[in-house]
């Protein structure tokens, strides 16, 4: 079974731009969670989608948004990029989600904002 | 507010040694405690998940314990190997908001 895939793997943007990251979960998984990892703040939960609905949301500004499609693929969007948005963005998938079961992570998208 | 701490931040041991990684959390109202490893360029891999009602979980050379009353979890690695070199992270899942709160990780180096 193919693992979780994330595209693109690397991205360079400038302040003020917007960016869209994509995550394809393992086949049969309906939950996709997104995390941000930075050297200063570590790993932080962004949001979780299940069956095309946002089920849970972390403490991030509204510039961070996401969506999930009927095939469970998910995208996250960051608008009006700031230098502090430079980070590794990880997505994870699971069958039912809610953090109550094993999550499978993709390799991440490394975003650099200049 | 839940806080998860991992000490030490880095650890270097010779191959073959048994070792313990520590994780502490401030709020005992957790649904589960999870251990992951992170390899450079490869994302995170789930190692063990301990439900709040459990005391420990084992997988191969790994054993994780959970003591909710003291707010502590440990990950025991037996007979360490160079392939165990990675950053190990623990994360606590809150039993009300179902959000994982992560520790900063312990970077483990196993010397051949």
mmCIF file of C-alpha atoms in Angstrom, chain B residues 5-7 20-25 30 33-35 50 55 63-68 70-76 90-91:
data_model
loop_
_atom_site.group_PDB
_atom_site.id
_atom_site.type_symbol
_atom_site.label_atom_id
_atom_site.label_comp_id
_atom_site.label_asym_id
_atom_site.label_seq_id
_atom_site.Cartn_x
_atom_site.Cartn_y
_atom_site.Cartn_z
ATOM 1 C CA UNK B 5 8.897 18.017 28.081
ATOM 2 C CA UNK B 6 11.608 15.657 26.925
ATOM 3 C CA UNK B 7 14.930 15.441 28.673
ATOM 4 C CA UNK B 20 15.720 5.115 28.452
ATOM 5 C CA UNK B 21 14.190 8.245 26.984
ATOM 6 C CA UNK B 22 12.001 10.390 29.207
ATOM 7 C CA UNK B 23 8.808 12.304 28.555
ATOM 8 C CA UNK B 24 6.849 14.302 31.119
ATOM 9 C CA UNK B 25 3.488 16.031 30.816
ATOM 10 C CA UNK B 30 -4.840 12.553 28.488
ATOM 11 C CA UNK B 33 0.547 9.029 24.930
ATOM 12 C CA UNK B 34 2.383 8.376 21.677
ATOM 13 C CA UNK B 35 6.027 7.899 20.752
ATOM 14 C CA UNK B 50 -0.331 3.812 25.005
ATOM 15 C CA UNK B 55 0.595 0.973 31.744
ATOM 16 C CA UNK B 63 8.951 -0.741 25.505
ATOM 17 C CA UNK B 64 7.004 2.337 26.502
ATOM 18 C CA UNK B 65 5.493 2.903 29.915
ATOM 19 C CA UNK B 66 2.925 5.394 31.136
ATOM 20 C CA UNK B 67 2.342 6.708 34.645
ATOM 21 C CA UNK B 68 -0.470 9.230 34.510
ATOM 22 C CA UNK B 70 3.231 11.242 37.985
ATOM 23 C CA UNK B 71 2.868 12.680 34.469
ATOM 24 C CA UNK B 72 5.633 10.559 33.037
ATOM 25 C CA UNK B 73 6.291 8.196 30.168
ATOM 26 C CA UNK B 74 9.498 6.396 29.295
ATOM 27 C CA UNK B 75 10.682 4.721 26.124
ATOM 28 C CA UNK B 76 13.081 1.863 26.741
ATOM 29 C CA UNK B 90 6.511 11.942 22.482
ATOM 30 C CA UNK B 91 3.057 13.478 22.198
#
